[in-house]
CSV table of C-alpha atoms in Angstrom, one decimal:
chain,number,residue,atom,x,y,z
A,1333,UNK,CA,-86.0,105.2,70.5
A,1334,UNK,CA,-83.8,106.8,73.1
A,1335,UNK,CA,-85.2,110.2,74.3
A,1336,UNK,CA,-83.4,112.8,76.3
A,1337,UNK,CA,-85.1,115.8,78.0
A,1338,UNK,CA,-82.9,118.9,78.4
A,1339,UNK,CA,-84.1,121.2,81.2
A,1340,UNK,CA,-86.4,118.6,82.8
A,1341,UNK,CA,-86.7,120.3,86.2
A,1342,UNK,CA,-89.6,122.6,85.2
A,1343,UNK,CA,-93.3,121.9,84.7
A,1344,UNK,CA,-93.1,121.3,81.0
A,1345,UNK,CA,-90.0,119.1,81.4
A,1346,UNK,CA,-91.9,117.1,84.1
A,1347,UNK,CA,-94.8,116.6,81.8
A,1348,UNK,CA,-92.5,115.4,79.1
A,1349,UNK,CA,-91.1,112.8,81.5
A,1350,UNK,CA,-94.6,111.5,82.3
A,1351,UNK,CA,-95.6,111.2,78.6
A,1352,UNK,CA,-92.4,109.6,77.5
A,1353,UNK,CA,-92.5,107.0,80.3
A,1354,UNK,CA,-95.9,106.0,79.1
A,1355,UNK,CA,-95.0,105.9,75.4
A,1356,UNK,CA,-94.6,102.5,73.7
A,1357,UNK,CA,-91.9,103.6,71.3
A,1358,UNK,CA,-89.8,106.0,73.4
A,1359,UNK,CA,-87.3,105.1,76.1
A,1360,UNK,CA,-86.4,107.8,78.6
A,1361,UNK,CA,-82.6,107.7,78.4
A,1362,UNK,CA,-81.4,110.9,80.2
A,1363,UNK,CA,-82.8,114.0,81.9
A,1364,UNK,CA,-80.9,117.1,82.5
A,1365,UNK,CA,-81.2,120.0,84.9
A,1366,UNK,CA,-78.7,122.7,85.9
A,1367,UNK,CA,-80.5,123.1,89.3
A,1368,UNK,CA,-81.1,119.5,90.2
A,1369,UNK,CA,-78.1,117.6,88.8
A,1370,UNK,CA,-77.3,114.6,90.9
A,1371,UNK,CA,-80.8,114.4,92.4
A,1372,UNK,CA,-83.5,111.8,91.6
A,1373,UNK,CA,-86.1,112.8,89.1
A,1374,UNK,CA,-88.8,111.9,91.6
A,1375,UNK,CA,-87.6,114.6,93.9
A,1376,UNK,CA,-89.2,117.2,91.6
A,1377,UNK,CA,-91.8,114.9,90.1
A,1378,UNK,CA,-93.3,112.8,92.9
A,1379,UNK,CA,-96.1,111.6,90.5
A,1380,UNK,CA,-93.4,109.5,88.8
A,1381,UNK,CA,-92.4,107.5,91.9
A,1382,UNK,CA,-92.1,103.8,91.0
A,1383,UNK,CA,-91.9,104.6,87.3
A,1384,UNK,CA,-88.3,105.7,87.0
A,1385,UNK,CA,-85.1,105.6,89.0
A,1386,UNK,CA,-83.2,108.1,86.8
A,1387,UNK,CA,-81.3,111.1,88.3
A,1388,UNK,CA,-80.8,114.5,86.7
A,1389,UNK,CA,-77.4,115.1,85.0
A,1390,UNK,CA,-75.8,118.3,84.0
A,1391,UNK,CA,-76.4,119.6,80.4
A,1392,UNK,CA,-72.9,118.9,79.3
A,1393,UNK,CA,-73.2,115.2,80.2
A,1394,UNK,CA,-75.7,114.5,77.4
A,1395,UNK,CA,-75.1,111.3,75.4
A,1396,UNK,CA,-76.1,110.8,71.8
A,1397,UNK,CA,-79.9,110.0,71.5
A,1398,UNK,CA,-82.6,109.6,68.9
A,1399,UNK,CA,-84.8,112.5,70.1
A,1400,UNK,CA,-83.8,115.5,72.1
A,1401,UNK,CA,-86.6,117.4,73.8
A,1402,UNK,CA,-85.4,120.9,74.9
A,1403,UNK,CA,-87.4,122.3,77.7
A,1404,UNK,CA,-84.8,124.9,78.7
A,1405,UNK,CA,-85.9,128.5,79.4
A,1406,UNK,CA,-86.2,131.2,76.7
A,1407,UNK,CA,-82.8,132.4,75.6
A,1408,UNK,CA,-81.0,129.4,77.1
A,1409,UNK,CA,-82.2,127.1,74.2
A,1410,UNK,CA,-80.6,129.3,71.5
A,1411,UNK,CA,-77.3,129.3,73.4
A,1412,UNK,CA,-77.0,125.5,73.9
A,1413,UNK,CA,-78.9,123.9,71.0
A,1414,UNK,CA,-76.4,124.8,68.2
A,1415,UNK,CA,-73.8,122.7,70.0
A,1416,UNK,CA,-76.2,119.8,70.6
A,1417,UNK,CA,-77.8,119.4,67.2
A,1418,UNK,CA,-75.3,116.8,66.2
A,1419,UNK,CA,-76.1,114.7,69.3
A,1420,UNK,CA,-79.6,113.8,68.2
A,1421,UNK,CA,-81.4,112.6,65.1
A,1422,UNK,CA,-84.4,114.9,65.9
A,1423,UNK,CA,-84.6,118.0,68.1
A,1424,UNK,CA,-87.9,119.4,69.5
A,1425,UNK,CA,-87.6,122.8,71.2
A,1426,UNK,CA,-90.3,123.9,73.6
A,1427,UNK,CA,-88.9,127.4,74.4
A,1428,UNK,CA,-89.7,130.5,72.5
A,1429,UNK,CA,-86.3,130.7,70.8
A,1430,UNK,CA,-87.1,129.0,67.5
A,1431,UNK,CA,-90.8,129.9,67.1
A,1432,UNK,CA,-90.4,132.9,64.8
A,1433,UNK,CA,-88.8,132.6,61.4
A,1434,UNK,CA,-87.5,136.2,61.3
A,1435,UNK,CA,-84.6,137.2,63.6
A,1436,UNK,CA,-85.7,140.9,63.5
A,1437,UNK,CA,-89.1,139.9,64.7
A,1438,UNK,CA,-87.5,137.9,67.5
A,1439,UNK,CA,-85.5,140.9,68.6
A,1440,UNK,CA,-88.6,143.1,68.5
A,1441,UNK,CA,-90.8,140.8,70.6
A,1442,UNK,CA,-88.2,139.3,73.0
A,1443,UNK,CA,-86.0,142.4,73.4
A,1444,UNK,CA,-82.6,140.7,72.6
A,1445,UNK,CA,-80.8,139.7,69.4
A,1446,UNK,CA,-81.2,136.0,68.5
A,1447,UNK,CA,-78.2,134.0,69.2
A,1448,UNK,CA,-78.5,131.6,66.2
A,1449,UNK,CA,-80.6,133.4,63.6
A,1450,UNK,CA,-79.3,131.1,60.8
A,1451,UNK,CA,-81.2,128.2,62.4
A,1452,UNK,CA,-84.7,129.9,62.6
A,1453,UNK,CA,-85.8,128.7,59.2
A,1454,UNK,CA,-84.7,125.1,59.9
A,1455,UNK,CA,-87.4,124.5,62.6
A,1456,UNK,CA,-90.9,123.4,61.7
A,1457,UNK,CA,-93.8,124.4,64.0
A,1458,UNK,CA,-94.9,121.4,66.1
A,1459,UNK,CA,-98.6,121.8,65.2
A,1460,UNK,CA,-99.6,118.7,63.3
A,1461,UNK,CA,-103.1,120.1,62.6
A,1462,UNK,CA,-101.4,122.8,60.4
A,1463,UNK,CA,-98.0,121.4,59.4
A,1464,UNK,CA,-98.6,117.6,59.3
A,1465,UNK,CA,-97.0,117.1,55.8
A,1466,UNK,CA,-93.8,119.1,56.8
A,1467,UNK,CA,-93.5,117.3,60.1
A,1468,UNK,CA,-93.3,113.9,58.4
A,1469,UNK,CA,-89.7,114.7,57.3
A,1470,UNK,CA,-88.7,117.4,59.9
A,1471,UNK,CA,-85.7,116.8,62.1
A,1472,UNK,CA,-86.0,120.1,63.9
A,1473,UNK,CA,-89.4,121.1,65.5
A,1474,UNK,CA,-90.5,124.0,67.6
A,1475,UNK,CA,-93.5,124.0,69.9
A,1476,UNK,CA,-95.5,127.3,69.9
A,1477,UNK,CA,-96.5,129.0,73.1
A,1478,UNK,CA,-99.5,127.6,74.9
A,1479,UNK,CA,-101.7,130.7,74.4
A,1480,UNK,CA,-100.5,131.0,70.9
A,1481,UNK,CA,-101.4,127.3,70.2
A,1482,UNK,CA,-104.9,127.8,71.4
A,1483,UNK,CA,-105.4,131.0,69.4
A,1484,UNK,CA,-103.8,129.5,66.2
A,1485,UNK,CA,-106.0,126.4,66.4
A,1486,UNK,CA,-109.1,128.6,66.9
A,1487,UNK,CA,-108.3,131.0,64.1
A,1488,UNK,CA,-106.6,128.8,61.4
A,1489,UNK,CA,-109.8,127.5,59.8
A,1490,UNK,CA,-111.1,131.1,59.3
A,1491,UNK,CA,-107.8,132.2,58.0
A,1492,UNK,CA,-107.6,129.3,55.5
A,1493,UNK,CA,-111.1,130.1,54.3
A,1494,UNK,CA,-110.2,133.8,53.7
A,1495,UNK,CA,-112.8,134.9,56.3
A,1496,UNK,CA,-110.6,137.1,58.5
A,1497,UNK,CA,-111.1,140.7,57.5
A,1498,UNK,CA,-109.1,143.0,59.8
A,1499,UNK,CA,-107.3,143.0,63.2
A,1500,UNK,CA,-108.0,140.0,65.5
A,1501,UNK,CA,-108.3,140.8,69.2
A,1502,UNK,CA,-107.2,138.0,71.5
A,1503,UNK,CA,-108.1,137.9,75.2
A,1504,UNK,CA,-106.1,135.0,76.8
A,1505,UNK,CA,-106.5,133.6,80.3
A,1506,UNK,CA,-103.9,131.2,81.8
A,1507,UNK,CA,-103.4,129.3,85.0
A,1508,UNK,CA,-100.3,129.7,87.3
A,1509,UNK,CA,-98.3,126.8,85.8
A,1510,UNK,CA,-98.0,128.9,82.6
A,1511,UNK,CA,-95.5,131.1,84.5
A,1512,UNK,CA,-93.1,128.1,85.0
A,1513,UNK,CA,-91.6,126.6,88.1
A,1514,UNK,CA,-89.4,129.5,89.1
A,1515,UNK,CA,-90.4,131.6,92.1
A,1516,UNK,CA,-91.5,135.2,91.7
A,1517,UNK,CA,-93.2,137.8,93.9
A,1518,UNK,CA,-96.2,137.9,91.6
A,1519,UNK,CA,-96.5,134.1,91.8
A,1520,UNK,CA,-96.6,133.8,95.5
A,1521,UNK,CA,-99.8,132.0,96.6
A,1522,UNK,CA,-101.1,134.8,98.9
A,1523,UNK,CA,-100.6,137.2,96.1
A,1524,UNK,CA,-102.0,135.1,93.2
A,1525,UNK,CA,-104.8,133.3,94.9
A,1526,UNK,CA,-108.2,134.7,94.1
A,1527,UNK,CA,-106.7,137.2,91.6
A,1528,UNK,CA,-107.5,137.9,88.0
A,1529,UNK,CA,-104.4,139.7,87.0
A,1530,UNK,CA,-103.8,141.4,83.6
A,1531,UNK,CA,-100.1,140.8,83.3
A,1532,UNK,CA,-99.7,141.6,79.6
A,1533,UNK,CA,-102.2,144.3,78.6
A,1534,UNK,CA,-100.5,145.0,75.2
A,1535,UNK,CA,-97.7,143.7,73.0
A,1536,UNK,CA,-97.5,140.1,74.3
A,1537,UNK,CA,-94.8,138.2,72.3
A,1538,UNK,CA,-97.4,135.6,71.3
A,1539,UNK,CA,-98.9,138.2,69.0
A,1540,UNK,CA,-96.1,137.6,66.5
A,1541,UNK,CA,-96.6,133.8,66.6
A,1542,UNK,CA,-100.3,134.1,65.9
A,1543,UNK,CA,-100.0,136.7,63.2
A,1544,UNK,CA,-97.3,134.6,61.5
A,1545,UNK,CA,-99.9,131.8,61.0
A,1546,UNK,CA,-103.1,133.7,60.4
A,1547,UNK,CA,-101.7,136.4,58.2
A,1548,UNK,CA,-103.7,139.2,59.9
A,1549,UNK,CA,-102.8,141.8,62.5
A,1550,UNK,CA,-103.2,140.6,66.1
A,1551,UNK,CA,-103.6,142.4,69.4
A,1552,UNK,CA,-103.4,140.3,72.5
A,1553,UNK,CA,-104.1,140.7,76.2
A,1554,UNK,CA,-103.1,138.1,78.8
A,1555,UNK,CA,-104.7,137.5,82.2
A,1556,UNK,CA,-103.6,135.2,85.0
A,1557,UNK,CA,-106.6,133.4,86.6
A,1558,UNK,CA,-107.3,131.2,89.6
A,1559,UNK,CA,-106.2,127.8,88.1
A,1560,UNK,CA,-103.1,125.7,88.0
A,1561,UNK,CA,-103.4,124.3,84.5
A,1562,UNK,CA,-105.4,125.6,81.6
A,1563,UNK,CA,-105.6,128.2,78.8
A,1564,UNK,CA,-108.7,129.8,77.3
A,1565,UNK,CA,-108.5,132.3,74.6
A,1566,UNK,CA,-111.4,134.5,73.4
A,1567,UNK,CA,-110.7,135.9,69.9
A,1568,UNK,CA,-112.9,138.6,68.3
A,1569,UNK,CA,-112.6,138.3,64.6
A,1570,UNK,CA,-114.0,140.6,61.9
A,1571,UNK,CA,-115.5,138.4,59.2
A,1572,UNK,CA,-115.5,138.9,55.4
A,1573,UNK,CA,-118.7,138.0,53.5
A,1574,UNK,CA,-121.0,137.8,56.6
A,1575,UNK,CA,-121.2,134.0,56.7
A,1576,UNK,CA,-124.0,132.3,58.7
A,1577,UNK,CA,-123.5,129.8,61.5
A,1578,UNK,CA,-123.9,126.8,59.4
A,1579,UNK,CA,-121.2,127.9,57.0
A,1580,UNK,CA,-118.7,128.7,59.8
A,1581,UNK,CA,-119.4,125.4,61.5
A,1582,UNK,CA,-118.7,123.6,58.2
A,1583,UNK,CA,-115.4,125.4,57.8
A,1584,UNK,CA,-114.3,124.2,61.3
A,1585,UNK,CA,-115.5,120.6,60.8
A,1586,UNK,CA,-113.9,120.3,57.4
A,1587,UNK,CA,-110.6,121.8,58.6
A,1588,UNK,CA,-110.3,119.4,61.6
A,1589,UNK,CA,-111.8,116.3,60.0
A,1590,UNK,CA,-108.6,114.4,60.3
A,1591,UNK,CA,-107.3,115.9,63.5
A,1592,UNK,CA,-107.9,113.5,66.4
A,1593,UNK,CA,-107.1,116.1,69.1
A,1594,UNK,CA,-109.3,119.0,68.1
A,1595,UNK,CA,-113.0,119.1,68.8
A,1596,UNK,CA,-115.5,121.6,67.7
A,1597,UNK,CA,-117.6,122.6,70.7
A,1598,UNK,CA,-120.3,125.2,70.1
A,1599,UNK,CA,-123.6,124.1,71.7
A,1600,UNK,CA,-126.8,125.9,72.6
A,1601,UNK,CA,-127.5,123.8,75.7
A,1602,UNK,CA,-125.7,121.9,78.5
A,1603,UNK,CA,-123.3,122.9,81.3
A,1604,UNK,CA,-120.3,123.3,79.0
A,1605,UNK,CA,-121.4,125.1,75.8
A,1606,UNK,CA,-118.1,126.5,74.7
A,1607,UNK,CA,-114.5,125.3,75.3
A,1608,UNK,CA,-113.6,125.0,79.0
A,1609,UNK,CA,-110.0,124.2,80.0
A,1610,UNK,CA,-111.0,122.5,83.2
A,1611,UNK,CA,-112.4,119.4,81.5
A,1612,UNK,CA,-109.2,119.2,79.3
A,1613,UNK,CA,-106.8,118.9,82.3
A,1614,UNK,CA,-104.1,116.3,81.5
A,1615,UNK,CA,-105.2,115.8,77.9
A,1616,UNK,CA,-103.7,116.6,74.6
A,1617,UNK,CA,-106.9,118.0,73.3
A,1618,UNK,CA,-107.8,121.5,72.1
A,1619,UNK,CA,-111.5,122.4,72.0
A,1620,UNK,CA,-112.6,125.2,69.7
A,1621,UNK,CA,-115.9,126.9,69.4
A,1622,UNK,CA,-117.5,130.1,68.1
A,1623,UNK,CA,-120.5,132.4,68.2
A,1624,UNK,CA,-121.6,134.9,65.6
A,1625,UNK,CA,-123.1,138.3,65.9
A,1626,UNK,CA,-126.6,138.4,64.4
A,1627,UNK,CA,-125.4,140.3,61.4
A,1628,UNK,CA,-122.6,137.9,60.7
A,1629,UNK,CA,-120.0,140.6,60.7
A,1630,UNK,CA,-117.9,139.3,63.6
A,1631,UNK,CA,-117.2,136.0,65.3
A,1632,UNK,CA,-116.2,135.3,68.8
A,1633,UNK,CA,-113.9,132.3,68.7
A,1634,UNK,CA,-113.1,130.4,71.9
A,1635,UNK,CA,-110.4,127.8,72.3
A,1636,UNK,CA,-109.1,125.9,75.3
A,1637,UNK,CA,-106.4,123.5,76.2
A,1638,UNK,CA,-104.1,122.2,79.0
A,1639,UNK,CA,-101.0,124.5,78.7
A,1640,UNK,CA,-98.6,121.8,79.8
A,1641,UNK,CA,-99.9,119.1,77.4
A,1642,UNK,CA,-101.4,120.3,74.2
A,1643,UNK,CA,-99.8,123.7,74.8
A,1644,UNK,CA,-96.4,122.1,75.4
A,1645,UNK,CA,-95.2,118.5,76.1
A,1646,UNK,CA,-98.1,116.8,74.4
A,1647,UNK,CA,-97.7,118.8,71.2
A,1648,UNK,CA,-94.0,117.8,71.2
A,1649,UNK,CA,-94.8,114.1,71.5
A,1650,UNK,CA,-97.6,114.3,68.9
A,1651,UNK,CA,-95.1,115.9,66.5
A,1652,UNK,CA,-92.6,113.1,67.0
A,1653,UNK,CA,-95.4,110.6,66.4
A,1654,UNK,CA,-96.1,112.2,63.1
A,1655,UNK,CA,-92.4,112.3,62.2
A,1656,UNK,CA,-92.0,108.6,62.7
A,1657,UNK,CA,-95.3,107.5,61.1
A,1658,UNK,CA,-96.9,106.3,64.4
A,1659,UNK,CA,-100.6,107.1,65.0
A,1660,UNK,CA,-100.8,110.7,66.3
A,1661,UNK,CA,-102.6,109.5,69.4
A,1662,UNK,CA,-99.8,107.1,70.5
A,1663,UNK,CA,-99.1,107.7,74.2
A,1664,UNK,CA,-101.6,110.6,74.3
A,1665,UNK,CA,-104.9,108.9,74.7
A,1666,UNK,CA,-105.9,110.1,78.2
A,1667,UNK,CA,-109.4,111.5,77.8
A,1668,UNK,CA,-109.6,113.8,80.8
A,1669,UNK,CA,-111.7,113.6,84.0
A,1670,UNK,CA,-115.1,114.9,84.8
A,1671,UNK,CA,-115.9,116.2,87.3
A,1672,UNK,CA,-112.6,117.5,88.6
C-alpha cells in the first residue's frame, strides 16, 4: 500500500518515515515539507541514510495514495486536510485538530474556531486498545496527544469498571522532543538542560482529551524534564468502593488481556518498579502501573511511553494495522534497549 507523509520534516514525521520503511505492507511513496521541499529526506533524518533516496515535495504536489499520514502542525491540518481527503483511501491525522468531537470544546482549549467542525465526528481515535472495533472500518483516524495517550491508557480500565469517583489530577512529565522540531527560546539547550520546567501549570489542552474518554473531570499539570524522548504521567484518582490491590490489578489485566503493547508494571522489588519511559525508548509500548493508599480510597496511577512512537507515529501505524486486518504488532516489534 502506498503511504504518503504530509509534514514529514518534524520529529513525528521522521518517526513515521522510519516505521513505514520497515513495514512489510507499506511503501513510502511521498514525503512533504513546506520548509524542506526539494531536499533529500536524509538531510533531516540522517538515521535513514541508505534506506531511502526520496526528496521532500511541497504539500500541493501530493499524488493519490492508499494511506495519508498527516504530521502537519496544529491548525495547519484542519486547513489542508478537507481538500486532501479525496486523495487517499485512509487518512491518519497526528495533529491536535481532529482529536475533540465538539467544535466548541476545540475553541475553548485551542483558542481559535475550528476550520472544519463538520469533520470532527468523522475521525476515530487511533487508540486500538480502546477503539479496536471502530478502527476496523475507519477511514479517518486521529492520534491523541502523547501525554493524553499515556493518561488515557492509565485511566481507562478504572473508568470502564466505574471506579473513578471525582476529579482526576494528572501530573505529566515530558522530554524535549515533545515540543517539536521548531526552535524557541525556552527550548535552547543552555536554557533547557538540567531544568524541570512547569510549562503548563493549569488548563492544558490535553485535559479535554482525557476527560472525553474517562468521563470524569480532569486537572492537568505538565513539566518539561531532562530527556529527549519519553512521557510519564502520574494520575491521582479518587476511587469508589475502596477496592483492594488484588481487585485493581485484576481490572487492569482483564482490560489489557488482548493488547500486545500495554504491560501492567507494578512491582514491589527491582530497579524499575513502576513505569519508566527510559526503557521504552523507540518502542510502541505503554507501561501502566498503580499504587493504592492503605485505605483504598485513592489510587496513584503511573503510565509511561515514548512520545514519538506510542504517543505518535507508532499509534498511527498500529491503527492502520488494525484497519487492514494485519497483526497489530506488524512493523512495531522493536522491544527497546536496556541499559540505555
